[in-house]
Structures are given as structure tokens and as C-alpha cells.
Amino acid sequence: LPAQRCAAALMRLPSVMAATALARTTVWHKARNGSFPAPIRFGRVTAWRSADVLRWLADPAAWRADSTTTAGG
């Protein structure tokens, strides 16, 4: 798949956990305190933008919730 299409994809929690090697509760804790991308919600479905997760993976220590350009849903 083209990189642009992959970057626009959404990831559900199991995929986020697999990509980041973080536990479920750690993902949620970090998302709440702003040290991990916030999820977006579609009714009862919760997902993360893969571009945000990839950006976090590139430099987790430097990532901040306000550093993302795709925030806002």
C-alpha cells in the first residue's frame, strides 16, 4: 500500500498494543495524560490514527498531544 494510504488508516486497540508493545491499560493511561495520541470515537468504536501512532513510535519521549497535526477529529 502507498505510504499516504497507510498513514490515513485507523488502528483499533489490539493493533495499537501490538505495534507499541504497550499493555491495554498503559495505552489508555498515556492517552489520558497526553503522552500518547488520543483515540477518535465513532459511536461505540474507538480507534487511533495510524499516522499519530507512527509519529509517537518515532520518538515516544518527545511526543506530546499538542504536537500532532491530525488532532481534532
PDB file of C-alpha atoms in Angstrom:
ATOM      1  CA  LEU A   1       0.000   0.000   0.000  1.00  0.00           C
ATOM      2  CA  PRO A   2       1.172   3.542  -0.626  1.00  0.00           C
ATOM      3  CA  ALA A   3       2.589   5.300   2.421  1.00  0.00           C
ATOM      4  CA  GLN A   4      -0.079   8.004   2.265  1.00  0.00           C
ATOM      5  CA  ARG A   5      -2.867   5.466   2.375  1.00  0.00           C
ATOM      6  CA  CYS A   6      -1.272   3.633   5.309  1.00  0.00           C
ATOM      7  CA  ALA A   7      -0.823   6.906   7.184  1.00  0.00           C
ATOM      8  CA  ALA A   8      -4.542   7.643   6.820  1.00  0.00           C
ATOM      9  CA  ALA A   9      -5.589   4.273   8.248  1.00  0.00           C
ATOM     10  CA  LEU A  10      -7.141   3.741  11.639  1.00  0.00           C
ATOM     11  CA  MET A  11      -5.902   1.250  14.214  1.00  0.00           C
ATOM     12  CA  ARG A  12      -8.027  -0.481  16.815  1.00  0.00           C
ATOM     13  CA  LEU A  13      -6.638  -1.100  20.310  1.00  0.00           C
ATOM     14  CA  PRO A  14      -5.257  -4.626  19.652  1.00  0.00           C
ATOM     15  CA  SER A  15      -3.249  -3.273  16.695  1.00  0.00           C
ATOM     16  CA  VAL A  16      -2.010  -0.319  18.746  1.00  0.00           C
ATOM     17  CA  MET A  17      -0.934  -2.685  21.511  1.00  0.00           C
ATOM     18  CA  ALA A  18       0.901  -4.919  19.026  1.00  0.00           C
ATOM     19  CA  ALA A  19       2.642  -2.004  17.304  1.00  0.00           C
ATOM     20  CA  THR A  20       3.722  -0.274  20.507  1.00  0.00           C
ATOM     21  CA  ALA A  21       4.252  -3.260  22.824  1.00  0.00           C
ATOM     22  CA  LEU A  22       2.185  -1.404  25.423  1.00  0.00           C
ATOM     23  CA  ALA A  23      -0.454  -3.028  27.594  1.00  0.00           C
ATOM     24  CA  ARG A  24      -4.107  -2.001  27.259  1.00  0.00           C
ATOM     25  CA  THR A  25      -4.124  -0.005  30.490  1.00  0.00           C
ATOM     26  CA  THR A  26      -0.846   1.702  29.601  1.00  0.00           C
ATOM     27  CA  VAL A  27      -2.218   2.863  26.242  1.00  0.00           C
ATOM     28  CA  TRP A  28      -5.288   4.341  27.928  1.00  0.00           C
ATOM     29  CA  HIS A  29      -3.289   5.906  30.770  1.00  0.00           C
ATOM     30  CA  LYS A  30      -0.837   7.550  28.352  1.00  0.00           C
ATOM     31  CA  ALA A  31      -3.673   8.748  26.099  1.00  0.00           C
ATOM     32  CA  ARG A  32      -5.411  10.336  29.101  1.00  0.00           C
ATOM     33  CA  ASN A  33      -2.302  12.121  30.361  1.00  0.00           C
ATOM     34  CA  GLY A  34      -1.305  13.387  26.898  1.00  0.00           C
ATOM     35  CA  SER A  35       1.821  11.299  26.409  1.00  0.00           C
ATOM     36  CA  PHE A  36       0.214   9.154  23.682  1.00  0.00           C
ATOM     37  CA  PRO A  37      -2.141  10.054  20.816  1.00  0.00           C
ATOM     38  CA  ALA A  38      -5.778  10.394  21.799  1.00  0.00           C
ATOM     39  CA  PRO A  39      -8.193   7.984  20.164  1.00  0.00           C
ATOM     40  CA  ILE A  40     -11.060   9.052  17.978  1.00  0.00           C
ATOM     41  CA  ARG A  41     -14.514   7.649  18.533  1.00  0.00           C
ATOM     42  CA  PHE A  42     -17.221   6.616  16.116  1.00  0.00           C
ATOM     43  CA  GLY A  43     -20.175   5.781  18.329  1.00  0.00           C
ATOM     44  CA  ARG A  44     -19.043   2.720  20.259  1.00  0.00           C
ATOM     45  CA  VAL A  45     -15.929   2.189  18.110  1.00  0.00           C
ATOM     46  CA  THR A  46     -12.602   3.614  19.270  1.00  0.00           C
ATOM     47  CA  ALA A  47      -9.543   3.837  17.023  1.00  0.00           C
ATOM     48  CA  TRP A  48      -6.253   5.672  16.695  1.00  0.00           C
ATOM     49  CA  ARG A  49      -4.942   7.345  13.562  1.00  0.00           C
ATOM     50  CA  SER A  50      -2.009   5.245  12.401  1.00  0.00           C
ATOM     51  CA  ALA A  51      -0.092   8.415  11.465  1.00  0.00           C
ATOM     52  CA  ASP A  52      -0.307   9.571  15.083  1.00  0.00           C
ATOM     53  CA  VAL A  53       0.844   6.197  16.393  1.00  0.00           C
ATOM     54  CA  LEU A  54       3.721   6.105  13.889  1.00  0.00           C
ATOM     55  CA  ARG A  55       4.762   9.614  14.937  1.00  0.00           C
ATOM     56  CA  TRP A  56       4.687   8.506  18.595  1.00  0.00           C
ATOM     57  CA  LEU A  57       6.749   5.413  17.760  1.00  0.00           C
ATOM     58  CA  ALA A  58       9.380   7.576  16.062  1.00  0.00           C
ATOM     59  CA  ASP A  59      10.075   9.429  19.331  1.00  0.00           C
ATOM     60  CA  PRO A  60       7.886   8.468  22.308  1.00  0.00           C
ATOM     61  CA  ALA A  61       9.765  10.644  24.795  1.00  0.00           C
ATOM     62  CA  ALA A  62       9.274  13.809  22.752  1.00  0.00           C
ATOM     63  CA  TRP A  63       5.668  13.201  21.692  1.00  0.00           C
ATOM     64  CA  ARG A  64       3.032  15.479  23.161  1.00  0.00           C
ATOM     65  CA  ALA A  65      -0.666  15.626  22.450  1.00  0.00           C
ATOM     66  CA  ASP A  66      -0.303  19.134  21.039  1.00  0.00           C
ATOM     67  CA  SER A  67       2.469  18.032  18.651  1.00  0.00           C
ATOM     68  CA  THR A  68       0.113  16.177  16.334  1.00  0.00           C
ATOM     69  CA  THR A  69      -1.221  17.852  13.209  1.00  0.00           C
ATOM     70  CA  THR A  70      -4.131  15.428  12.865  1.00  0.00           C
ATOM     71  CA  ALA A  71      -5.726  16.206  16.224  1.00  0.00           C
ATOM     72  CA  GLY A  72      -9.309  17.249  16.280  1.00  0.00           C
ATOM     73  CA  GLY A  73     -11.443  14.659  14.558  1.00  0.00           C
TER      74      GLY A  73
END
